[in-house]
XYZ file of C-alpha atoms in Angstrom:
434
model
C 53.272 -187.063 154.510
C 50.081 -187.949 156.395
C 50.332 -190.546 159.206
C 46.751 -190.517 160.525
C 46.015 -194.225 160.056
C 49.312 -195.281 161.644
C 48.727 -192.960 164.613
C 45.187 -194.288 165.086
C 46.390 -197.888 164.892
C 49.131 -197.200 167.424
C 46.670 -195.663 169.894
C 44.482 -198.730 169.545
C 47.467 -201.078 169.893
C 48.625 -199.372 173.107
C 45.506 -200.699 174.853
C 46.019 -204.226 173.539
C 49.766 -204.886 173.250
C 52.525 -203.831 175.704
C 53.915 -200.605 174.244
C 51.694 -201.058 171.203
C 54.261 -203.258 169.436
C 55.429 -206.877 169.448
C 59.158 -206.050 169.381
C 60.404 -202.983 171.301
C 62.473 -201.174 168.657
C 59.363 -200.920 166.451
C 57.833 -198.361 168.807
C 60.088 -195.575 167.394
C 60.497 -194.231 170.955
C 64.234 -193.532 170.692
C 63.709 -191.375 167.580
C 60.962 -189.284 169.185
C 58.060 -190.213 166.909
C 54.451 -189.918 167.984
C 53.840 -193.358 166.516
C 55.558 -195.955 164.332
C 54.444 -196.496 160.767
C 52.238 -199.550 160.201
C 53.245 -201.369 157.026
C 50.609 -202.563 154.578
C 52.790 -204.192 151.908
C 56.237 -204.363 150.332
C 57.504 -204.694 146.789
C 61.109 -204.709 145.632
C 63.063 -202.055 147.539
C 59.927 -200.299 148.801
C 57.295 -200.600 151.500
C 53.893 -198.901 151.805
C 52.154 -197.961 155.053
C 48.501 -197.848 156.088
C 48.312 -194.217 154.928
C 49.623 -195.312 151.493
C 52.923 -193.502 152.008
C 55.744 -195.041 149.984
C 59.254 -195.602 151.364
C 62.585 -196.943 150.143
C 63.339 -199.612 152.753
C 66.750 -200.071 154.429
C 65.478 -202.377 157.181
C 64.620 -205.286 154.867
C 62.950 -207.139 157.770
C 66.290 -206.792 159.653
C 68.278 -208.552 156.967
C 66.547 -211.560 155.408
C 65.138 -209.748 152.376
C 68.394 -209.755 150.450
C 66.319 -210.258 147.278
C 63.934 -207.452 148.217
C 60.252 -207.661 149.134
C 58.104 -210.236 147.333
C 60.791 -211.488 144.979
C 58.925 -213.359 142.212
C 60.979 -216.567 142.580
C 60.195 -216.755 146.301
C 56.523 -215.813 146.031
C 55.971 -218.316 143.218
C 57.237 -221.166 145.398
C 55.327 -220.009 148.476
C 52.048 -219.855 146.549
C 52.487 -223.450 145.412
C 53.059 -224.699 148.956
C 50.501 -222.616 150.819
C 47.679 -223.999 148.684
C 48.476 -227.452 150.119
C 48.163 -226.385 153.754
C 49.987 -224.405 156.437
C 51.731 -226.949 158.680
C 51.225 -230.535 159.742
C 53.296 -231.273 162.826
C 54.886 -234.038 160.740
C 57.953 -234.123 158.449
C 57.834 -232.825 154.873
C 60.164 -233.098 151.916
C 60.763 -229.345 151.983
C 62.558 -229.272 155.329
C 64.877 -232.040 154.100
C 65.610 -230.057 150.925
C 66.426 -226.943 152.957
C 68.611 -228.898 155.393
C 70.521 -230.469 152.498
C 71.191 -227.029 150.997
C 72.373 -225.592 154.325
C 74.732 -228.531 154.935
C 76.113 -228.151 151.421
C 76.828 -224.439 151.751
C 77.752 -223.661 155.378
C 81.309 -224.938 156.119
C 80.765 -225.854 159.802
C 77.449 -227.669 159.451
C 77.404 -231.452 159.031
C 73.940 -231.812 160.574
C 71.287 -229.160 161.174
C 68.103 -228.829 163.229
C 65.473 -226.345 162.050
C 63.718 -224.090 164.575
C 61.114 -221.331 164.349
C 63.365 -218.384 165.286
C 66.929 -217.256 165.777
C 66.326 -216.927 169.522
C 65.318 -220.580 169.708
C 68.374 -221.555 167.662
C 70.886 -219.780 169.918
C 69.192 -220.995 173.102
C 69.353 -224.578 171.836
C 72.967 -224.278 170.683
C 74.072 -223.079 174.128
C 72.197 -225.949 175.810
C 73.845 -228.377 173.404
C 77.312 -226.968 174.134
C 76.740 -227.383 177.869
C 75.663 -230.990 177.393
C 78.636 -231.793 175.158
C 81.260 -230.259 177.468
C 79.645 -230.986 180.840
C 80.285 -227.361 181.813
C 77.812 -224.661 182.877
C 79.375 -221.292 182.187
C 79.229 -219.507 178.843
C 81.063 -216.475 177.458
C 79.397 -213.808 175.338
C 80.481 -210.322 174.305
C 79.038 -207.015 175.463
C 76.685 -205.523 172.890
C 76.218 -208.777 170.958
C 72.562 -209.787 170.781
C 71.698 -213.474 170.509
C 67.959 -213.387 171.066
C 65.962 -213.081 174.257
C 66.606 -216.346 176.123
C 67.741 -215.724 179.717
C 71.417 -216.615 179.446
C 71.939 -214.509 176.337
C 70.223 -211.314 177.480
C 73.122 -210.358 179.764
C 75.013 -207.275 178.486
C 73.032 -207.490 175.278
C 72.556 -205.211 172.289
C 69.763 -204.477 169.801
C 66.523 -203.233 171.352
C 67.968 -203.180 174.863
C 70.533 -200.546 173.870
C 67.823 -198.641 172.029
C 65.793 -198.539 175.249
C 68.848 -197.429 177.230
C 69.801 -200.552 179.203
C 71.829 -203.725 178.694
C 70.249 -206.372 180.937
C 66.653 -207.564 181.254
C 64.690 -207.939 184.467
C 63.483 -211.459 185.199
C 66.883 -213.147 184.879
C 67.880 -215.231 187.910
C 71.098 -214.792 189.885
C 72.140 -218.269 188.821
C 71.881 -217.361 185.147
C 73.822 -214.149 185.710
C 76.549 -216.099 187.502
C 76.915 -218.570 184.644
C 76.990 -215.955 181.856
C 80.402 -214.304 181.572
C 80.876 -211.200 179.441
C 83.837 -209.383 177.938
C 84.320 -206.472 175.572
C 84.270 -207.458 171.904
C 87.740 -207.706 170.375
C 89.798 -208.142 173.567
C 91.535 -211.436 172.821
C 93.935 -211.248 175.757
C 91.063 -211.174 178.254
C 89.333 -214.040 176.435
C 92.443 -216.191 176.685
C 92.937 -215.400 180.361
C 89.302 -216.227 181.147
C 89.159 -219.494 179.220
C 92.369 -220.740 180.815
C 91.076 -220.015 184.309
C 87.369 -220.872 184.083
C 85.485 -223.992 183.014
C 83.509 -222.528 180.094
C 81.143 -224.579 177.925
C 81.051 -222.250 174.938
C 81.968 -218.901 173.478
C 79.090 -217.470 171.452
C 79.807 -214.542 169.164
C 78.339 -212.611 166.286
C 81.279 -212.940 163.878
C 80.123 -209.571 162.560
C 78.326 -207.783 165.412
C 75.316 -205.871 164.100
C 73.337 -205.155 167.251
C 75.376 -202.325 168.756
C 75.527 -200.840 165.326
C 77.681 -202.722 162.822
C 81.216 -203.510 164.008
C 83.900 -204.281 161.424
C 85.455 -207.471 162.764
C 89.197 -208.053 162.595
C 89.909 -211.520 161.202
C 92.718 -211.943 163.726
C 90.220 -211.769 166.600
C 88.126 -214.616 165.206
C 91.272 -216.626 164.454
C 92.349 -216.116 168.045
C 88.962 -217.269 169.338
C 89.230 -220.408 167.240
C 92.739 -221.181 168.525
C 91.943 -220.586 172.203
C 88.649 -222.496 172.170
C 90.335 -225.486 170.533
C 93.135 -225.454 173.108
C 90.695 -225.242 176.042
C 88.161 -227.671 174.527
C 85.522 -224.947 174.551
C 82.736 -224.968 171.949
C 82.877 -221.997 169.566
C 79.458 -220.868 168.342
C 79.067 -218.402 165.485
C 75.724 -216.645 165.659
C 75.141 -216.035 161.955
C 71.473 -215.072 162.257
C 72.372 -211.817 160.500
C 75.623 -212.610 158.683
C 74.618 -216.056 157.388
C 73.968 -215.951 153.622
C 74.064 -212.132 153.861
C 77.824 -211.482 153.885
C 78.681 -214.450 151.663
C 76.886 -217.601 150.576
C 78.577 -219.579 153.360
C 78.281 -216.733 155.846
C 80.998 -214.964 157.809
C 82.770 -218.277 158.334
C 83.273 -218.594 154.598
C 84.192 -214.902 154.301
C 86.868 -215.156 157.013
C 87.848 -218.784 156.419
C 87.239 -219.759 160.063
C 85.111 -222.783 160.995
C 83.265 -222.812 164.352
C 81.944 -225.913 166.099
C 78.305 -224.790 165.970
C 76.455 -222.200 163.899
C 73.087 -220.588 164.482
C 71.014 -219.229 161.609
C 67.738 -217.391 161.178
C 65.924 -214.772 159.131
C 67.356 -215.333 155.658
C 67.018 -219.131 155.611
C 63.271 -218.558 155.582
C 63.369 -215.893 152.891
C 61.513 -213.570 155.259
C 59.285 -216.250 156.822
C 59.690 -217.359 160.482
C 62.516 -219.862 160.782
C 65.863 -220.534 162.429
C 68.422 -223.320 162.664
C 71.396 -224.574 164.614
C 73.940 -226.993 163.264
C 77.531 -228.136 163.388
C 79.763 -231.134 163.829
C 78.018 -234.478 163.567
C 79.331 -235.747 166.928
C 77.852 -232.704 168.701
C 74.553 -232.624 166.827
C 73.943 -236.305 167.516
C 73.343 -235.367 171.159
C 70.041 -233.761 170.102
C 66.846 -235.763 170.664
C 65.660 -238.205 169.443
C 69.236 -239.450 168.880
C 70.564 -238.048 172.159
C 69.125 -236.519 175.325
C 69.385 -232.790 174.598
C 65.742 -231.996 174.052
C 64.517 -229.690 171.324
C 61.049 -229.693 169.769
C 58.649 -227.385 167.957
C 55.340 -227.876 166.195
C 56.300 -225.334 163.525
C 59.985 -226.286 163.240
C 60.758 -226.809 159.574
C 57.267 -225.781 158.507
C 56.798 -226.211 154.740
C 56.122 -222.558 153.856
C 59.253 -221.171 155.528
C 61.326 -224.109 154.301
C 60.271 -223.589 150.689
C 60.768 -219.809 150.873
C 64.225 -220.314 152.338
C 65.144 -222.916 149.763
C 64.075 -220.565 146.960
C 66.050 -217.645 148.427
C 69.271 -219.551 149.061
C 69.061 -221.350 145.720
C 68.765 -217.987 143.951
C 71.852 -216.728 145.799
C 73.746 -219.894 144.896
C 72.815 -219.593 141.221
C 73.736 -215.893 141.077
C 77.082 -215.526 142.887
C 77.692 -212.037 141.485
C 74.956 -210.730 143.786
C 77.428 -210.270 146.640
C 79.812 -208.207 144.527
C 76.964 -206.044 143.201
C 75.588 -205.463 146.689
C 79.015 -204.458 147.993
C 79.546 -202.083 145.082
C 76.162 -200.418 145.630
C 76.845 -200.104 149.350
C 80.232 -198.533 148.681
C 78.696 -196.095 146.181
C 76.161 -194.982 148.771
C 78.640 -194.678 151.621
C 81.327 -192.877 149.639
C 78.766 -190.174 148.974
C 77.579 -190.137 152.588
C 81.134 -189.352 153.691
C 81.216 -186.438 151.259
C 77.938 -185.114 152.672
C 79.246 -185.379 156.231
C 82.346 -183.412 155.296
C 80.333 -180.822 153.342
C 78.053 -180.033 156.287
C 80.565 -180.551 159.106
C 78.793 -183.546 160.658
C 80.825 -185.982 162.748
C 80.224 -189.524 161.535
C 81.955 -192.859 161.601
C 80.660 -195.282 158.982
C 81.152 -199.001 159.557
C 80.281 -201.421 156.775
C 80.775 -204.995 155.634
C 79.204 -206.348 152.471
C 75.681 -204.958 152.204
C 75.378 -203.934 155.877
C 76.327 -200.572 157.343
C 75.811 -198.238 160.286
C 76.264 -194.478 160.288
C 77.448 -193.620 163.803
C 77.040 -189.935 164.627
C 80.242 -189.784 166.627
C 83.666 -188.105 166.441
C 85.725 -191.283 166.282
C 87.914 -192.680 163.548
C 86.419 -196.147 164.091
C 83.736 -197.658 166.324
C 85.116 -200.996 167.469
C 83.083 -202.063 170.511
C 80.121 -201.259 172.735
C 81.983 -198.537 174.625
C 82.654 -196.693 171.360
C 79.096 -197.226 170.133
C 77.578 -195.665 173.239
C 79.426 -192.410 172.532
C 77.212 -191.784 169.494
C 75.042 -188.656 169.396
C 71.524 -190.096 169.450
C 69.983 -186.622 169.025
C 71.725 -186.277 165.668
C 70.609 -189.773 164.739
C 67.018 -188.839 165.572
C 67.216 -185.860 163.183
C 68.628 -188.165 160.527
C 65.924 -190.802 161.035
C 63.002 -188.370 161.049
C 64.198 -186.436 158.020
C 64.582 -189.687 156.111
C 61.177 -191.045 157.147
C 59.317 -187.808 156.412
C 60.797 -187.832 152.917
C 60.127 -191.424 151.919
C 63.140 -193.363 153.240
C 62.848 -195.816 156.144
C 66.038 -196.665 158.038
C 66.399 -198.576 161.327
C 64.722 -196.609 164.160
C 67.803 -196.954 166.367
C 71.405 -195.789 166.287
C 72.385 -199.277 167.419
C 71.174 -201.275 164.429
C 72.453 -201.914 160.904
C 71.070 -200.742 157.560
C 70.557 -203.451 154.904
C 70.591 -203.262 151.113
C 68.886 -205.698 148.765
C 69.379 -206.458 145.085
C 66.202 -204.435 144.483
C 68.007 -201.231 145.528
C 69.039 -199.808 142.154
C 71.010 -196.630 141.478
C 67.686 -194.822 141.235
C 66.871 -195.705 144.851
C 70.407 -194.951 146.000
C 70.441 -191.486 144.390
C 67.039 -190.668 145.885
C 68.382 -191.795 149.258
C 71.402 -189.512 148.921
C 69.152 -186.541 148.110
C 67.267 -187.037 151.362
C 70.437 -187.773 153.310
C 71.748 -184.372 152.208
C 68.652 -182.770 153.705
C 69.284 -184.608 156.980
C 72.973 -183.725 157.156
C 72.217 -180.097 156.363
C 69.790 -179.964 159.317
C 72.322 -181.576 161.665
C 75.053 -179.222 160.466
C 72.881 -176.167 161.163
C 72.017 -177.456 164.642
C 75.657 -178.054 165.454
C 76.616 -174.563 164.241
C 74.305 -172.825 166.740
């Protein structure tokens, strides 16, 4: 493959944008590339870069493209709306339609406020929880990423882990003092903390996907629900990734556990910029203009994202077998990956739920938390990533992210992927044998 145009664009971008990218993991630094690829377009399960290289895509815009790139139902609706204008700074019918659909489908949400990003949604939900409880401290879990607002960047995952650190500079001592962290899955420590500290909320990815995918035990989430109810602590499910991706009603429907507040993003815009936070009516009615918890945004609920999200979620609702088909395709792929790992003597631990998975290059039976995740062999992952990319498959450029499938990934794409994966595993096996 030729990457000249992408390399030239990256060199130009380095003089204009910090690191040449607008989100750190896109720089491909942790996988030792000279430059990232610059995408020109996407269609179905594939993307095309500025050098006209074609790739089967397992990033899917980090999850929202469950229908694949440019799904005709979504694009048709977007074209209708965009011809009317971009945004107005005033209400439209389309944001009401999307809100009605979200309230109908997500078990915990009685009222919802649309935002422009998942980061904005989680930041607002935490502020709301503090106002409702009158408490300052919050509890989050190490390796769970909830966007880049100050309070939620402590012991975080995603791009921070990729860059080799867990906290961001620029966070005040006061914020650090009010943000408590524990290892994911340790219910005993959660109970001890909540019974001895005045905590406003516990925020959790019900399925962590930012330290690599972690397979959540239902009992842990049940325990969180019980303890937060007993201590009158708000339980927030950050379903920016798992919402509408794991099941139509998100992880809370999948596990049968209802939080007090839920944050959403990505998929509710069908790939367009959007987010949301919602929950019990009595809590949500503290948000301005009803209450005094302020939230505003010129582009909140903008008509293009609202219509794209409505089209995406409606399609999922009308085609419930999608989730079964996605899980079956994921299992087909991963069953064969395990065979390749055994064939070439490569240590891997594969975590998956629904249509999400992470291949950890580590000699562990199961990766269950951040400590386990950090034991992964990032050199082996780099070989895997580069072999895949150089042969027409794009996977997340970080060991600490999840792969995503869409309904556009057919057996043809999966078999091609397995062919290239065999090349990668063969290389890693030879390196390990030296």
